[in-house]
Coordinates of C-alpha atoms in Angstrom, one line a residue:
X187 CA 86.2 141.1 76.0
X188 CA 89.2 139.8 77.8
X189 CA 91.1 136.5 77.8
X190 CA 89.7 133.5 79.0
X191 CA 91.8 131.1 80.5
X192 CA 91.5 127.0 79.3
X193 CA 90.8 124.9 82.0
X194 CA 91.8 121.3 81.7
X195 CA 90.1 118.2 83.5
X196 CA 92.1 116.8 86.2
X197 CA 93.8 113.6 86.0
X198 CA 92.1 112.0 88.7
X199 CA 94.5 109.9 90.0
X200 CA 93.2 108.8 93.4
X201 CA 90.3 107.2 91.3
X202 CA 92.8 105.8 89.2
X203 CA 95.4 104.0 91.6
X204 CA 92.1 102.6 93.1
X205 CA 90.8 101.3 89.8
X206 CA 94.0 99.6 88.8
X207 CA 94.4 97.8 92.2
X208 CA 91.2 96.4 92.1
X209 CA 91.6 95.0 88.5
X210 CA 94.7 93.8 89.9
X211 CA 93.2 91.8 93.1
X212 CA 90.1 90.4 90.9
X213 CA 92.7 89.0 88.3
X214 CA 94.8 87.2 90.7
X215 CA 91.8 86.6 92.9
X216 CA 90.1 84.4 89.7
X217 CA 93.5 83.3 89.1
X218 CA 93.0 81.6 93.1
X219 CA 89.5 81.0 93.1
X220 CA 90.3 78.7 89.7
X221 CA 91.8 76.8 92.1
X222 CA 89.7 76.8 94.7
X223 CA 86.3 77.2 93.9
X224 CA 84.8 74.0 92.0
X225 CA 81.9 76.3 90.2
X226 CA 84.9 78.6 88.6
X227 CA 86.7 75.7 87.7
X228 CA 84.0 73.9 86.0
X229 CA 83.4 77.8 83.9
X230 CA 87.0 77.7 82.9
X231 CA 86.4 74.0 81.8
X232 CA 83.8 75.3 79.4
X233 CA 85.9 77.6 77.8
X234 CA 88.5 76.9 75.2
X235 CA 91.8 75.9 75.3
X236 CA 94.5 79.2 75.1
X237 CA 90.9 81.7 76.9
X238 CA 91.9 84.8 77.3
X239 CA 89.4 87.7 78.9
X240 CA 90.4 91.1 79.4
X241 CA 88.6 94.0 81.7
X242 CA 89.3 97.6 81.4
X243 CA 88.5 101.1 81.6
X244 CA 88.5 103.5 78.3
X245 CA 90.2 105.7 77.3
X246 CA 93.8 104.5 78.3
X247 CA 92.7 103.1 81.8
X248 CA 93.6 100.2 83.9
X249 CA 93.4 96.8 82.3
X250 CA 93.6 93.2 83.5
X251 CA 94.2 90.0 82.0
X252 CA 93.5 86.4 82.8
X253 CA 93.8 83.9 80.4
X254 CA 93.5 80.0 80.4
X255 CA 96.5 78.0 78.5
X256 CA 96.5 74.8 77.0
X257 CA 96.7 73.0 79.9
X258 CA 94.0 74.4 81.4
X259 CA 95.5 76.5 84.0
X260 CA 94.2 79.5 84.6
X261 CA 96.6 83.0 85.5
X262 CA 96.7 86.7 85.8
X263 CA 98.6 87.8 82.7
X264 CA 98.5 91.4 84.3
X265 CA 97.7 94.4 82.0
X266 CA 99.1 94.4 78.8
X267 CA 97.3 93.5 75.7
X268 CA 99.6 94.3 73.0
X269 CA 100.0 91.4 70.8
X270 CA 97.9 89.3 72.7
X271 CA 94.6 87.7 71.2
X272 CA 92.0 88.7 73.5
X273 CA 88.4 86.5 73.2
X274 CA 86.4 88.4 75.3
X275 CA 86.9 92.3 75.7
X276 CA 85.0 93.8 78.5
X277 CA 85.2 97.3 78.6
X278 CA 84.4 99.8 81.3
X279 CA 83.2 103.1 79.4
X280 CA 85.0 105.6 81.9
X281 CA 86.6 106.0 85.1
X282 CA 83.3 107.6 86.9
X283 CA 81.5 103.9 85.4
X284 CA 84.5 102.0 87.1
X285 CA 84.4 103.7 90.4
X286 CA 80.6 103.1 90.3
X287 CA 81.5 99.3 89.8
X288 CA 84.4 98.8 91.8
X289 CA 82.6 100.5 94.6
X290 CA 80.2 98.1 94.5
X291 CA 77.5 100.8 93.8
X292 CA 76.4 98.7 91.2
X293 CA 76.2 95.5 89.7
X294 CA 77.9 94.3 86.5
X295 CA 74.5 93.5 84.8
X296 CA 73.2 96.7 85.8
X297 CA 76.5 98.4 84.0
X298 CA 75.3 96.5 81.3
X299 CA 71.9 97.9 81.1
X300 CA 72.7 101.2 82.2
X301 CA 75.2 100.9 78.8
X302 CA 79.0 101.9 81.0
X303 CA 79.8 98.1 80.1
X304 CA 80.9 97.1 76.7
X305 CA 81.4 93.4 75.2
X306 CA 83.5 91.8 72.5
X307 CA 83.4 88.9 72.0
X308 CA 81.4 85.5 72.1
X309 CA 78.3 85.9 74.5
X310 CA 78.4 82.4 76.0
X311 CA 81.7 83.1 77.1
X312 CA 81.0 86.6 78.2
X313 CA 78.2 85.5 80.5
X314 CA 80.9 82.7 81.7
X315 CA 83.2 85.3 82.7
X316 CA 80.4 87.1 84.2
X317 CA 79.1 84.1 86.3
X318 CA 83.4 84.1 87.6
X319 CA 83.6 87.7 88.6
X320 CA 80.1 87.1 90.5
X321 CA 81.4 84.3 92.3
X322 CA 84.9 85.7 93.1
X323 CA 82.9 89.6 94.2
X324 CA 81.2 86.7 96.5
X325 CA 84.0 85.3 97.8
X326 CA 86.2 88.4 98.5
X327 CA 83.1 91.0 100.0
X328 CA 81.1 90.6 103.3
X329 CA 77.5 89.5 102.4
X330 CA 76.0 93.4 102.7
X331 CA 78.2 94.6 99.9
X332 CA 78.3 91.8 97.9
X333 CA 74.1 91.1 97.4
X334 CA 74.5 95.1 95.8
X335 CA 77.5 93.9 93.3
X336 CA 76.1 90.4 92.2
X337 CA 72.5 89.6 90.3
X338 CA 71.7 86.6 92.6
X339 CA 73.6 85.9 96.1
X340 CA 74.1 82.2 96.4
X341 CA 72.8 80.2 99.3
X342 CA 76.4 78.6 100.7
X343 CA 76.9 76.4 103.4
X344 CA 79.4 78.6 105.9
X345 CA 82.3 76.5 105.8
X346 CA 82.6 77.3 101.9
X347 CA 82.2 80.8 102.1
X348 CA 84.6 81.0 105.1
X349 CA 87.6 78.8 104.1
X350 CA 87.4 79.3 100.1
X351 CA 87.8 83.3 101.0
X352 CA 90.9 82.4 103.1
X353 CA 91.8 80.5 100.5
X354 CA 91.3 82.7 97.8
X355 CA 92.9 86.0 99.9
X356 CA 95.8 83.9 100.9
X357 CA 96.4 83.1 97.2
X358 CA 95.5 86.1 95.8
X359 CA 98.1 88.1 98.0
X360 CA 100.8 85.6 98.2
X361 CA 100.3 85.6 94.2
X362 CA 99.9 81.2 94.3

């Protein structure tokens, strides 16, 4: 029989990139909608003092960060965890489970269910940072895309949507 030659996986890079700059727009997109947005603020207020939540993809994916300090203010501590204590670990089994997610083919809970979403960590607080990512995938997608990535798709007056998304784009991208 002859030689066979291995044939390794490509990297996938475009799917990558994409992943990482989404995790990187959500994080400082909570980090804006904390200010913004009375309904995340309240949720951080619930959380302890010195909160940090991480999101990422496994194995050696993209990560983000966003942690509440003793003040109360919340940021985007961007993607290193090393030596930090995380409180909530939500992890993204692979890359093909992030795309499906951060294409807005489907929601967080049904990641969940569909077992491509791992938690660790304390459940109130995981379903808090669940309730802020809903809220925030409101706030930055049109209505069509966003009923497909959250559970329930608030009823909000107009104005709310309309200002707290230029609000929250403004901030997000101009990293205030």
């Amino acid at each position: 029989m002859g030689e066979y030659k291995d044939i390794t996986p490509g990297k996938k890079l475009l799917k990558r990139l994409y992943t990482a700059i989404m995790l990187w727009f959500v994080g400082r997109s909570i980090q804006a909608a904390a200010k913004v947005d009375d309904d995340v603020k309240k949720e951080f207020e619930e959380l302890p003092d010195q909160f940090l939540f991480s999101l990422g993809v496994t194995p050696n994916g993209p990560r983000m960060l966003v942690g509440k300090d003793i003040n109360g203010v919340v940021k985007y501590l961007g993607s290193n965890p090393k030596g930090r204590k995380i409180n909530v670990d939500m992890t993204i089994k692979n890359l093909e489970a992030a795309i499906l997610l951060f294409t807005f083919q489907e929601s967080t809970a049904m990641s969940s269910c569909h077992d491509r979403l791992t938690v660790d960590g304390d459940i109130p607080s995981a379903c808090s940072v669940v309730r802020i990512l809903d809220i925030v995938e409101v706030y930055l997608l049109p209505k069509i895309v966003a009923k497909l990535a959250v559970k329930r798709y608030p009823q909000w007056p107009m104005e709310r949507k309309l200002l707290g998304r230029t609000k929250i784009y403004l901030r997000a991208i101009l990293g205030f």
